[in-house]
Short mmCIF file of C-alpha atoms and ligand atoms in Angstrom, two decimals:
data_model
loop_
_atom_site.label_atom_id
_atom_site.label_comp_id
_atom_site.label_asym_id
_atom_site.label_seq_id
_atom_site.Cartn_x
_atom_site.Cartn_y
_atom_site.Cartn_z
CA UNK Q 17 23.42 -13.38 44.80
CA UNK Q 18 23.95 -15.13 41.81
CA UNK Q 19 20.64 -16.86 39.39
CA UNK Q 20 20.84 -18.82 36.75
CA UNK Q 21 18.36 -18.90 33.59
CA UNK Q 22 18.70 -20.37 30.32
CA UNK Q 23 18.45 -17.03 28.73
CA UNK Q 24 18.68 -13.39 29.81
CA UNK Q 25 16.87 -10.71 28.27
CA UNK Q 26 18.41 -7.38 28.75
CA UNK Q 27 15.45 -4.71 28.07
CA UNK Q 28 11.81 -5.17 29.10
CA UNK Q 29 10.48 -3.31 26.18
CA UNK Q 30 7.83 -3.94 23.86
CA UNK Q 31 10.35 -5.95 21.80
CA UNK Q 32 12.07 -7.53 24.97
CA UNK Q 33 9.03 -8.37 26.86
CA UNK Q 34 7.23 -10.10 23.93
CA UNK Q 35 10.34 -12.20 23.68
CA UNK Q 36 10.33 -13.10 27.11
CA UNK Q 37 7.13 -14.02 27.15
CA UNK Q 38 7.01 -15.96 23.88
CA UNK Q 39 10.36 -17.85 25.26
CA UNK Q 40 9.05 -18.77 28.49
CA UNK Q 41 5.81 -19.87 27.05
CA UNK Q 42 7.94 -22.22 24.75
CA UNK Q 43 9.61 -23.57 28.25
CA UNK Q 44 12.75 -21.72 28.35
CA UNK Q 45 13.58 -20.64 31.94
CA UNK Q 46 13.90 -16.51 31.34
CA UNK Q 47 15.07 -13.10 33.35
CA UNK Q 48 13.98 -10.10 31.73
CA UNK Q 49 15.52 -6.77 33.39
CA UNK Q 50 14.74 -3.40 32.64
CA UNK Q 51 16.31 -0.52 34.59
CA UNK Q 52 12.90 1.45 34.32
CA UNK Q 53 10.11 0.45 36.52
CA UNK Q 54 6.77 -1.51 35.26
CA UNK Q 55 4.67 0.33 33.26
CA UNK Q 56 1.22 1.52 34.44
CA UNK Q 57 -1.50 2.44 32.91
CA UNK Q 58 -4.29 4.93 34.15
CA UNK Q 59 -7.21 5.26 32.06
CA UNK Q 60 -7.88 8.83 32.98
CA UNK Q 61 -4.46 9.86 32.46
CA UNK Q 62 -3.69 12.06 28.99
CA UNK Q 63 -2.26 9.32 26.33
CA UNK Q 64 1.65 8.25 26.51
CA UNK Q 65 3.48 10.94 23.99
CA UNK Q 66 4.97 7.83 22.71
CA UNK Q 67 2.77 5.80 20.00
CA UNK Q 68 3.13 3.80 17.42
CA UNK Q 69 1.01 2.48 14.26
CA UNK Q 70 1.12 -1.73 15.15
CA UNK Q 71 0.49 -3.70 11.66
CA UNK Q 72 -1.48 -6.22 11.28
CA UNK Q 73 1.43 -8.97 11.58
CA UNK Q 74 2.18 -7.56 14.73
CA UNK Q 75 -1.61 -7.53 15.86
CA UNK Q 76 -1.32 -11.06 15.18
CA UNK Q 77 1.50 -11.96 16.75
CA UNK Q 78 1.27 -10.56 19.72
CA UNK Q 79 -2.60 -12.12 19.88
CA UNK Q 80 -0.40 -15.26 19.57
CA UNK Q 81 1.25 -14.08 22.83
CA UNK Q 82 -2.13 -13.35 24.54
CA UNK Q 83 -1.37 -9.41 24.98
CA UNK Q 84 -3.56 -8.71 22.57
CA UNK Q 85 -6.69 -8.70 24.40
CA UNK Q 86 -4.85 -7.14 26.96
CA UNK Q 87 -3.90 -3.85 24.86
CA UNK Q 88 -7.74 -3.49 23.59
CA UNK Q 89 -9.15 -3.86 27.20
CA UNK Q 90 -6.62 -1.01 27.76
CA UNK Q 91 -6.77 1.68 24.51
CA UNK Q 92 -5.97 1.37 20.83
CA UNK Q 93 -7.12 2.56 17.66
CA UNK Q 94 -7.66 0.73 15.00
CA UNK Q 95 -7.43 2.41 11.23
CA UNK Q 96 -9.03 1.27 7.95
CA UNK Q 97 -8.05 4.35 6.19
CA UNK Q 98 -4.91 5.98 5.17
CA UNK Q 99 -4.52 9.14 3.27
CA UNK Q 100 -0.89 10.17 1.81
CA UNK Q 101 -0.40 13.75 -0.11
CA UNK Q 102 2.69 15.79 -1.02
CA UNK Q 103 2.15 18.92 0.07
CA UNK Q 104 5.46 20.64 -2.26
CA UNK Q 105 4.59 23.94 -3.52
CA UNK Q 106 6.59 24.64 -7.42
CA UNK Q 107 6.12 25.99 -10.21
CA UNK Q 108 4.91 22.59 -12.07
CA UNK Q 109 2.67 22.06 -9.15
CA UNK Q 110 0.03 24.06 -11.04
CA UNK Q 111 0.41 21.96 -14.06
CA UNK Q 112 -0.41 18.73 -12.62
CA UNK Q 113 -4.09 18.00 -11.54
CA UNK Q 114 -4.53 18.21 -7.15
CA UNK Q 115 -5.78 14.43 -7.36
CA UNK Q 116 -2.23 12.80 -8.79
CA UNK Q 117 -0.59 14.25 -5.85
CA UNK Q 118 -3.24 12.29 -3.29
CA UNK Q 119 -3.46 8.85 -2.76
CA UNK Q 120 -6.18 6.93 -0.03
CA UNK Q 121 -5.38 3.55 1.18
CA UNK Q 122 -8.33 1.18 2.07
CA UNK Q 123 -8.35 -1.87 3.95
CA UNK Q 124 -11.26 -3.32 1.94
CA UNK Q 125 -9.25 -2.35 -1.06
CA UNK Q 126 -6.61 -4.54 0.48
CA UNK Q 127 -8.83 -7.35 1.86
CA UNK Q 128 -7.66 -6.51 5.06
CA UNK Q 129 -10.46 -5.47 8.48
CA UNK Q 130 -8.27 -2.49 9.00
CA UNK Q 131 -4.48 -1.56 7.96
CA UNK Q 132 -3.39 -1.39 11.65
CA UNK Q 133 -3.75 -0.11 15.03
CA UNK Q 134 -2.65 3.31 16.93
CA UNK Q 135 -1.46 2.42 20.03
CA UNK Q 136 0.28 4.09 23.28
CA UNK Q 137 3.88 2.55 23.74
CA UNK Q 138 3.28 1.90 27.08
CA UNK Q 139 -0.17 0.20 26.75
CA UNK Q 140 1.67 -2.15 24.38
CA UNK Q 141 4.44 -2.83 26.56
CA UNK Q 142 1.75 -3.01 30.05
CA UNK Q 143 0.03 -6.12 28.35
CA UNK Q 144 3.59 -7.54 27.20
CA UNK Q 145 4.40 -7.24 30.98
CA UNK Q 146 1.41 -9.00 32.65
CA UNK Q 147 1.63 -11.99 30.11
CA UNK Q 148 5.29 -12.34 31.12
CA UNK Q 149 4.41 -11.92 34.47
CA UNK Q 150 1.74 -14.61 33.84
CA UNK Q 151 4.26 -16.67 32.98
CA UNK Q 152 5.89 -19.41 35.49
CA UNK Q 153 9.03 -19.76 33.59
CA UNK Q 154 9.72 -15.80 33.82
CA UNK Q 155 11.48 -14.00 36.15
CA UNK Q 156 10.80 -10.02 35.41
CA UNK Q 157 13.34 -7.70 37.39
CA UNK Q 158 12.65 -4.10 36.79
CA UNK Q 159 14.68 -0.79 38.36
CA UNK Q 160 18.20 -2.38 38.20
CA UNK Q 161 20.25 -1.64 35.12
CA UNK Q 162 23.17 -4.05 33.75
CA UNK Q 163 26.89 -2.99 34.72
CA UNK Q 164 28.48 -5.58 32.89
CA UNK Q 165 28.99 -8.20 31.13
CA UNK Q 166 31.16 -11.68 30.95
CA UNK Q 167 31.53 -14.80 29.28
CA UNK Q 168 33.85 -17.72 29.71
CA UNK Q 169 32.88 -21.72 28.65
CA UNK Q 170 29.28 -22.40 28.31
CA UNK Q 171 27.33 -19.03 30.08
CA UNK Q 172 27.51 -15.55 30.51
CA UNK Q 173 26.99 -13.42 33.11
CA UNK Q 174 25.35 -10.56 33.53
CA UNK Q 175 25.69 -7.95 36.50
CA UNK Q 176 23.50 -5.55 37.42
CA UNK Q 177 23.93 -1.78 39.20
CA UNK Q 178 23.08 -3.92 42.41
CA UNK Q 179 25.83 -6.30 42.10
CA UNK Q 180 23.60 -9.48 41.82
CA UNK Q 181 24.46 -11.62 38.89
CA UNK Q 182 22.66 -13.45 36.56
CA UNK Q 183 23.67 -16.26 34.36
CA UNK Q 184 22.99 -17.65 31.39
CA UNK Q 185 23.46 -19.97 27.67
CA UNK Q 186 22.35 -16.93 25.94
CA UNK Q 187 22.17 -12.92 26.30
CA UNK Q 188 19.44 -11.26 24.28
CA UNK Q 189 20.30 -7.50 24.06
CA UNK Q 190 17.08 -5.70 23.60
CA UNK Q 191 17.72 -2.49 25.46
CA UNK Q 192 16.89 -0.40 22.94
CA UNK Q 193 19.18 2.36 20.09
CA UNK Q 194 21.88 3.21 22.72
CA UNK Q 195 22.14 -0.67 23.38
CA UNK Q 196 24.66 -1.42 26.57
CA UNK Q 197 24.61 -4.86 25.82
CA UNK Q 198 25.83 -3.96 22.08
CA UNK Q 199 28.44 -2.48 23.57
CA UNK Q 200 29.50 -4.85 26.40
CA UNK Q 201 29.59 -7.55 23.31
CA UNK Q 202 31.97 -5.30 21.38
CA UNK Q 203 29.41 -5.28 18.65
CA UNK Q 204 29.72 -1.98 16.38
CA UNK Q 205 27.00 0.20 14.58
CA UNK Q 206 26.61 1.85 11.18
CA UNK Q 207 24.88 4.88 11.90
CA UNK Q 208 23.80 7.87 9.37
CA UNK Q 209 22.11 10.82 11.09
CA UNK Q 210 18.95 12.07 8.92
CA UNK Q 211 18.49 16.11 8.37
CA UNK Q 212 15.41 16.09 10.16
CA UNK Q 213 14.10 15.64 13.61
CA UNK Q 214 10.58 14.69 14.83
CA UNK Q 215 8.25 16.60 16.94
CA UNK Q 216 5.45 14.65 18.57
CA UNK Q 217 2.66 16.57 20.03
CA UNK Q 218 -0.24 14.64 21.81
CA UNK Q 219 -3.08 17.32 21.14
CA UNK Q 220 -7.29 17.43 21.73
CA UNK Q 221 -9.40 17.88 18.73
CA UNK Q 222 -13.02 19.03 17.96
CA UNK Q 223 -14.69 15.99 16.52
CA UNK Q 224 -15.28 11.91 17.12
CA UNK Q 225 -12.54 9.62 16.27
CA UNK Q 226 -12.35 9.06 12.89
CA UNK Q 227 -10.82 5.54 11.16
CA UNK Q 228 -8.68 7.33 9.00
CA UNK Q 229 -4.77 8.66 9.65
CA UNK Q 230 -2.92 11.19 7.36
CA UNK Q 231 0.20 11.48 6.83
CA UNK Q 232 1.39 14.81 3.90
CA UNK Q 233 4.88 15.24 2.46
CA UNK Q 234 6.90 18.45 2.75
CA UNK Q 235 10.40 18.99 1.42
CA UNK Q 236 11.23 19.38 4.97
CA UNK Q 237 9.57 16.59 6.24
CA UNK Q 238 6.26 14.69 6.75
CA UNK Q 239 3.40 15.72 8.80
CA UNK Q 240 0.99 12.96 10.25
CA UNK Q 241 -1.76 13.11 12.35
CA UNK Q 242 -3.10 10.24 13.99
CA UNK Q 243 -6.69 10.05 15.95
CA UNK Q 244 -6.45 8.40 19.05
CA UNK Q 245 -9.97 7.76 21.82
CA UNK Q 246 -12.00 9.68 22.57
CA UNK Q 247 -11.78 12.50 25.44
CA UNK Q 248 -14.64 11.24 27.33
CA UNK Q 249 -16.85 13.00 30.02
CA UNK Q 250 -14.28 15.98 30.89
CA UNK Q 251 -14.12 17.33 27.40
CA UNK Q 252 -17.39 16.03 25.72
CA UNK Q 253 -17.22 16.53 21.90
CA UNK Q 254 -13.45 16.36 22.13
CA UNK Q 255 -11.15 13.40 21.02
CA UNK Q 256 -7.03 12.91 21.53
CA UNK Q 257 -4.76 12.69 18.74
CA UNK Q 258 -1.12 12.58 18.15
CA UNK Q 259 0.39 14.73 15.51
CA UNK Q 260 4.37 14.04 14.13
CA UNK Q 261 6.13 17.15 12.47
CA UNK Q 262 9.37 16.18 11.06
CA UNK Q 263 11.94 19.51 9.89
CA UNK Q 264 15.31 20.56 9.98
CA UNK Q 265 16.64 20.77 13.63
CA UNK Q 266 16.73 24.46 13.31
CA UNK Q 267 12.69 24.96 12.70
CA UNK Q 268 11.93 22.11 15.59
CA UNK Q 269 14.66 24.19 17.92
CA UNK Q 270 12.46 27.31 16.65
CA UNK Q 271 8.94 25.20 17.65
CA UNK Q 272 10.64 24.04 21.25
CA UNK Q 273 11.21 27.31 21.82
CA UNK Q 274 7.30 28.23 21.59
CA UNK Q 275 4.70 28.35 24.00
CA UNK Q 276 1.80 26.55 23.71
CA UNK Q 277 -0.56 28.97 22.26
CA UNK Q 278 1.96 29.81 19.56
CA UNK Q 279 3.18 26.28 18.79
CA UNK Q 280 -1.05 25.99 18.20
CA UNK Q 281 -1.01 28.73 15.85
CA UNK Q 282 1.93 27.46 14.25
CA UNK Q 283 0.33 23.59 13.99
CA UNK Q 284 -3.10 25.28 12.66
CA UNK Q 285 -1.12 26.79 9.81
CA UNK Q 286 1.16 23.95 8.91
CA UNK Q 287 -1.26 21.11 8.79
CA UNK Q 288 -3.99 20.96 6.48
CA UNK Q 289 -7.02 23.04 6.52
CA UNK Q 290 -9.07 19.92 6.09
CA UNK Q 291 -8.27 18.30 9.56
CA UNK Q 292 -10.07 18.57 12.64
CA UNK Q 293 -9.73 21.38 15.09
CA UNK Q 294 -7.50 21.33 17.59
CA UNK Q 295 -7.93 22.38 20.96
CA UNK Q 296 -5.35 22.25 23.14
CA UNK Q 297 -1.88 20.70 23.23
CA UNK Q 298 -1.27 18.55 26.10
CA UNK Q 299 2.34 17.18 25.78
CA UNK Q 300 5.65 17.45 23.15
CA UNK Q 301 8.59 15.63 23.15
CA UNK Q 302 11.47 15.83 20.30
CA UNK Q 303 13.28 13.17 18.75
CA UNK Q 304 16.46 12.69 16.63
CA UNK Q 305 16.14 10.16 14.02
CA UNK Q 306 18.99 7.97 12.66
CA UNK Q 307 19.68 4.71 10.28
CA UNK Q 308 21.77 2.55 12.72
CA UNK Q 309 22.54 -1.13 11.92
CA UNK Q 310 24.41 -3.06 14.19
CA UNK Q 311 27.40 -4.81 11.97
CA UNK Q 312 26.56 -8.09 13.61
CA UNK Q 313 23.40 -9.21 14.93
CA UNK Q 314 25.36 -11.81 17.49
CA UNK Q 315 28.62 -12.22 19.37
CA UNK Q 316 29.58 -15.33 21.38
CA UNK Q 317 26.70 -15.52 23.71
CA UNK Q 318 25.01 -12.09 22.98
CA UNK Q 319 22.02 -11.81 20.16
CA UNK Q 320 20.18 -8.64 19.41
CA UNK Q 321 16.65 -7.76 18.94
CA UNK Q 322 14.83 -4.61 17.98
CA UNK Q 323 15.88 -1.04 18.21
CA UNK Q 324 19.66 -2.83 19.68
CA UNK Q 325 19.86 -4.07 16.29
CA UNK Q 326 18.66 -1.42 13.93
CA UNK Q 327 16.65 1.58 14.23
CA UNK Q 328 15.17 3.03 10.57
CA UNK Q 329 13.16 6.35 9.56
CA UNK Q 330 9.74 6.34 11.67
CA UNK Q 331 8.41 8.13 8.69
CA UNK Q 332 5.99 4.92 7.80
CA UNK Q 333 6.20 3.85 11.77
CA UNK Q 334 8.08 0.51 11.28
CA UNK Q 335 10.19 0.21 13.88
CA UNK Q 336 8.57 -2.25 16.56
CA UNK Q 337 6.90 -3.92 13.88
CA UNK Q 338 10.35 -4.93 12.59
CA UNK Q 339 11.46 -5.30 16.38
CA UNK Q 340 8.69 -8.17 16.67
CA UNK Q 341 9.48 -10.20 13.41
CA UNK Q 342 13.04 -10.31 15.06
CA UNK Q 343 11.64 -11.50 18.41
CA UNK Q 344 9.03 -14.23 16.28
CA UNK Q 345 12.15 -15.32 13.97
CA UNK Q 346 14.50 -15.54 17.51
CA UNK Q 347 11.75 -17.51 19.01
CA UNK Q 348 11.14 -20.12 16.53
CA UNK Q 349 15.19 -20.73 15.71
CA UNK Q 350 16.01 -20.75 19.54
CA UNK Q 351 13.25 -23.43 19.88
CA UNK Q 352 14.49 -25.52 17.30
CA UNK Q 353 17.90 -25.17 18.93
CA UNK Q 354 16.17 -26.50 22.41
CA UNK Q 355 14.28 -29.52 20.18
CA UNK Q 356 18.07 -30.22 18.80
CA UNK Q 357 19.62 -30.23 21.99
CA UNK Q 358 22.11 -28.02 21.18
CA UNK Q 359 23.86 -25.00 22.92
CA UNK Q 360 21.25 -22.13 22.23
CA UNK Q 361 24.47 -19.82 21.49
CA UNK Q 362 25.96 -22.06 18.85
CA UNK Q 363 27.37 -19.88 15.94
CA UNK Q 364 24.65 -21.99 13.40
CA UNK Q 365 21.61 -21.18 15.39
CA UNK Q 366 22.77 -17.69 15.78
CA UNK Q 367 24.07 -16.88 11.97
CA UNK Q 368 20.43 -18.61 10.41
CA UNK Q 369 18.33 -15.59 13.11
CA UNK Q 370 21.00 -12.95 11.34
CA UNK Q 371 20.77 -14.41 7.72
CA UNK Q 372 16.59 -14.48 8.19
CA UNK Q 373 16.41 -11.02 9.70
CA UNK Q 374 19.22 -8.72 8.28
CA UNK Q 375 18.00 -8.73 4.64
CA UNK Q 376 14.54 -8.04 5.52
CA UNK Q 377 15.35 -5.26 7.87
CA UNK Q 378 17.47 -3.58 5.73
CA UNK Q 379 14.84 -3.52 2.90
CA UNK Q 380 12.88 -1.81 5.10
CA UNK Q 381 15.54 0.50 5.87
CA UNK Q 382 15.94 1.07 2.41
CA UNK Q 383 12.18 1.63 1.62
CA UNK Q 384 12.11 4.51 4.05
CA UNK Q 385 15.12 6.01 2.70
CA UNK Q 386 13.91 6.14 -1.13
CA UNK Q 387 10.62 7.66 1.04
CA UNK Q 388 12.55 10.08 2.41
CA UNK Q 389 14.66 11.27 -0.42
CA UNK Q 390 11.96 11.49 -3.03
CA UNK Q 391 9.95 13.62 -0.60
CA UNK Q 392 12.82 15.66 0.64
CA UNK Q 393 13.89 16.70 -2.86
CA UNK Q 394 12.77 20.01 -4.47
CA UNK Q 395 14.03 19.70 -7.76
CA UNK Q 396 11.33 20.36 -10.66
CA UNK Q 397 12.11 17.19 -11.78
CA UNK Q 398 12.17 14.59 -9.22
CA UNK Q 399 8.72 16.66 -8.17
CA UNK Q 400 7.07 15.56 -11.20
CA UNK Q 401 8.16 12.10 -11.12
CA UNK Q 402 7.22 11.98 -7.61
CA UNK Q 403 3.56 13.41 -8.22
CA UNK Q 404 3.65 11.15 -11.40
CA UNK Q 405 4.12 8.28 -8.92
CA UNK Q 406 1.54 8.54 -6.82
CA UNK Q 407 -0.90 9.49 -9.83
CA UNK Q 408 0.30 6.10 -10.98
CA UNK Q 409 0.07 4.64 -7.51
CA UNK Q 410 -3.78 5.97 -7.76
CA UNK Q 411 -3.97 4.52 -11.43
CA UNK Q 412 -2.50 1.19 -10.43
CA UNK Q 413 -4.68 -0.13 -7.49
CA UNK Q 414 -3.28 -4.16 -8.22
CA UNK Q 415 0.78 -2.67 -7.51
CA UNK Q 416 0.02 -0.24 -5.10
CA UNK Q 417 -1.42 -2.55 -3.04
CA UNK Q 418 0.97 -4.82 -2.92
CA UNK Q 419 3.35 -2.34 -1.87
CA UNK Q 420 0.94 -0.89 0.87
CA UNK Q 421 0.30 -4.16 2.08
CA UNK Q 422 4.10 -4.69 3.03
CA UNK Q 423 4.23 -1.31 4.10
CA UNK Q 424 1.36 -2.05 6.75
CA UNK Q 425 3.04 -5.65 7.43
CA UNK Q 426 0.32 -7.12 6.18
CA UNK Q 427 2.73 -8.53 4.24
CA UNK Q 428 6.22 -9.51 5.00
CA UNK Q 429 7.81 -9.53 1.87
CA UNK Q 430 7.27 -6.85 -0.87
CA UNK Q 431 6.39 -7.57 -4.55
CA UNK Q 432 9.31 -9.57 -6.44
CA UNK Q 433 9.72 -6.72 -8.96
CA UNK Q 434 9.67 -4.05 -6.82
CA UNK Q 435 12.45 -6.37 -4.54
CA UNK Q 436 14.46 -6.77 -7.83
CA UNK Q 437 14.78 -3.22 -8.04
CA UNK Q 438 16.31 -2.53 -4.40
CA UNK Q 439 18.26 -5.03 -4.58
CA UNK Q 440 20.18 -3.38 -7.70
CA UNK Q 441 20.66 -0.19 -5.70
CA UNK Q 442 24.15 0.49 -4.68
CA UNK Q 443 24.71 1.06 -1.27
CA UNK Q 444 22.22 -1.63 0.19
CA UNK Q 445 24.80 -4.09 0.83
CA UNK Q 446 26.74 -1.45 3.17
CA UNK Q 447 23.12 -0.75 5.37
C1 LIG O 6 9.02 9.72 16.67
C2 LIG O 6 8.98 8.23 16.59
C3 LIG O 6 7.81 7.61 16.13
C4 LIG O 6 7.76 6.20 16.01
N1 LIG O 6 6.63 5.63 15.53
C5 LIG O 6 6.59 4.28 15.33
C6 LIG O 6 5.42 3.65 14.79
O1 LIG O 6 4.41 4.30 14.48
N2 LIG O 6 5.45 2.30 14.60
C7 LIG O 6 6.56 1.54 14.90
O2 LIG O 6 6.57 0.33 14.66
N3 LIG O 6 7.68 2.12 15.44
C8 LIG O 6 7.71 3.47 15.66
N4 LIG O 6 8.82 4.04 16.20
C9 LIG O 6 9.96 3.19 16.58
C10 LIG O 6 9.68 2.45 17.90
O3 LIG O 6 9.36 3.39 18.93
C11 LIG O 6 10.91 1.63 18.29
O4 LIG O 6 11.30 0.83 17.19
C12 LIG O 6 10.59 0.74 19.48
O5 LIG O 6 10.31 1.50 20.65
C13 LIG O 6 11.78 -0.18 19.79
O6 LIG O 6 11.43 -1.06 20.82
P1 LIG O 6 12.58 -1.82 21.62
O7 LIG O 6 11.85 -2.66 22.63
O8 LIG O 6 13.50 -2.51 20.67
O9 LIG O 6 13.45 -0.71 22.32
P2 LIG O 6 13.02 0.39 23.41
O10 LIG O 6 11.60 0.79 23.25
O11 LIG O 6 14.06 1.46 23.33
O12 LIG O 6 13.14 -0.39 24.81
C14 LIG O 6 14.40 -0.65 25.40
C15 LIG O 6 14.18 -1.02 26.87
O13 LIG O 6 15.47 -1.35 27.44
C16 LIG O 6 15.61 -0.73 28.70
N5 LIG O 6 17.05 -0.52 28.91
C17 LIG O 6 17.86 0.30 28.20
N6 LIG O 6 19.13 0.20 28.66
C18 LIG O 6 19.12 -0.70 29.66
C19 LIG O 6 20.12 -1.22 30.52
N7 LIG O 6 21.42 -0.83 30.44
N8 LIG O 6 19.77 -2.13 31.46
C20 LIG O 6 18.46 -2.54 31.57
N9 LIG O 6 17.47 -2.07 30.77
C21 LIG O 6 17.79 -1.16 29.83
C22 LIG O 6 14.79 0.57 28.59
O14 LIG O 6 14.37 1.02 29.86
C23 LIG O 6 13.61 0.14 27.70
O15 LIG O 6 12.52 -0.34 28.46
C24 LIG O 6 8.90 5.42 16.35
C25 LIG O 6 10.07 6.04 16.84
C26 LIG O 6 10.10 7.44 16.95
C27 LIG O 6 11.36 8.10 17.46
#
């Protein structure tokens, strides 16, 4: 059986659903396929392993989808405070004061209600899939997986692992890192494999949810802990929370290899005294993290979008947030397209999405890097700098700020000066 759309979206994610629903909602006749099935969310089940801080820009874009109301009638989190400490033992430690090495983010400080939201991947991408679903224009085809891919005059066609076939003006690839679309289109990656890996534990704590999220840098990685809802009737007094240990895939082999009391004993002695107690763990998965950036964001009639296109660090949790300013930029140049009544693959259309998207995503990319190697690094120096930096991010509430409010995505561009200086930096031309 063959269908025909105007475009196909190839991944029912959180980035591919909100596109599908944002392009049918502008008219566009959409598929959306996902090999997984839909979604579903349980409110007495244990929270999805899978979370992720959602900024304010995407709060407000995907309120402009309608999800929004959708995701709080479900579960998220929303946090006003965010405290940040490097937690390197050294000799100069001891001669610089505790405080320079701790810095507190504030939304009022910021002028913002709150600095973002904590929420379960697969609340976020539920609501996505009932307002697509809502949506007369889309068709959402979940279970079937795509098997290839062809193009020849003005469509492409897609088929899936059911031999149905479905064709289209445009193919948007956003099927995620390992992207089979990307590769279908003969579209290449750079890829550079960080040293470090990332646990994620969902755990139960002692204590209400808070408004606040930590996050404390170690030479081998960060450690974050983020409150989640509360563990209602079955565990009164008890809350969830989701705690990310990034280390060397040696030490997260060692902490796989642990059973649940010890890998409690272990988390109780790595994070900070200060934190609530925890509990009991309920869940762990592991995770490799990469820098991958696809060397073109479009070929012929294929576009990418999201994790397809780029994944980055998760050490600041940017990832989907980028994945939806590709999916608003997509939305608004494909739309224009439509209004011109031109082909919505034309090379123009296409190249102005990649010219808007690939600069800003890369300075992201490279934001997280300079993150990662100023916190990774043990030498004296580069400590001192680095505890001088945050004393001076402390001491310099008007620049800190600003930074903090594009890390958050409050927002979407960061200070000129501080964008003067990664622009100089070699190698950010090659990302
Ligand atoms: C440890 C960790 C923590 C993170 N924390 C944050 C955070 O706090 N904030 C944040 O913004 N980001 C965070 N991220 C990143 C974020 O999870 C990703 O950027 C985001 O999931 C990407 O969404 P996506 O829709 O582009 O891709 P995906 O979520 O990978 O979705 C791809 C979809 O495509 C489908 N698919 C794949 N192949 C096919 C195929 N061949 N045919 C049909 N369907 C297919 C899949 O089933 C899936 O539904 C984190 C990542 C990690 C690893």
């Amino acid at each position: 059986m063959t269908q025909a759309f105007d475009i196909l979206v190839v991944g029912a994610g959180m980035v591919g659903a909100a596109l599908a629903t944002g392009l049918g909602q502008n008219g566009f006749r959409v598929a959306v396929v996902d090999r997984a099935p839909a979604p579903r969310f349980d409110p007495a089940t244990t929270p999805d392993i899978r979370v992720s801080a959602l900024s304010a820009g995407s709060e407000r874009y995907l309120q402009s989808l309608g999800a929004w109301d959708h995701i709080t009638r479900m579960r998220a989190t929303p946090y006003r405070r965010l405290a940040v400490w490097d937690e390197t033992r050294h000799p100069l430690t001891d001669l610089i004061p505790r405080k320079l090495a701790e810095v507190q983010f504030d939304a009022n400080e910021l002028g913002a209600a709150h600095l973002g939201h904590i929420v379960e991947n697969s609340v976020t991408q539920q609501a996505l899939w009932q307002t697509a679903e809502a949506c007369p224009q889309v068709t959402l085809i979940q279970g079937h997986g795509v098997s290839s891919l062809t193009q020849a005059g003005n469509s492409a066609t897609v088929t899936l692992d059911d031999g149905s076939e479905l064709v289209a003006s445009l193919v948007i690839g956003a099927d995620g890192a390992q992207s089979r679309i990307r590769d279908l289109a003969g579209i290449g990656i750079t890829r550079n494999q960080y040293d470090q890996q990332a646990m994620v534990i969902s755990v139960r704590y002692q204590g209400a949810v808070d408004d606040i999220t930590w996050q404390g840098f170690h030479p081998s990685g960060p450690r974050a802990f983020l409150p989640l809802h509360s563990a209602g009737a079955a565990h009164p007094g008890e809350s969830w929370a989701s705690l990310v240990w990034y280390d060397s895939p040696d030490e997260l082999a060692r902490l796989k290899a642990l059973d649940d009391s010890e890998l409690m004993a272990a988390l109780q002695s790595a994070f900070p005294a200060c934190l609530p107690m925890l509990t009991h763990i309920d869940h762990r998965a592991s995770f490799p993290i990469a820098r991958q950036h696809a060397r073109h964001y479009h070929s012929g009639r294929v576009v990418l979008a999201g994790d397809s296109a780029h994944t980055i660090n998760p050490l600041a949790g940017q990832g989907v947030n980028l994945g939806f300013q590709d999916a608003q930029a997509l939305q608004a140049i494909l739309r224009e397209a439509k209004r011109a009544g031109d082909d919505l693959a034309a090379p123009e259309w296409l190249e102005r999405y990649e010219r808007q998207r690939r600069p800003a995503n890369r300075r992201m990319m490279l934001t997280m890097d300079m993150f990662y190697h100023l916190f990774s690094n043990r030498i004296p120096p580069v400590h001192l700098v680095r505890n001088l930096g945050l004393g001076a991010a402390r001491a310099l509430p008007v620049a800190r700020n600003r930074v903090a409010r594009y890390a958050m995505g409050i927002d979407e561009e960061l200070p000129p000066v501080v964008r003067q200086i990664t622009a100089r930096i070699p190698g950010l031309s090659q990302l």
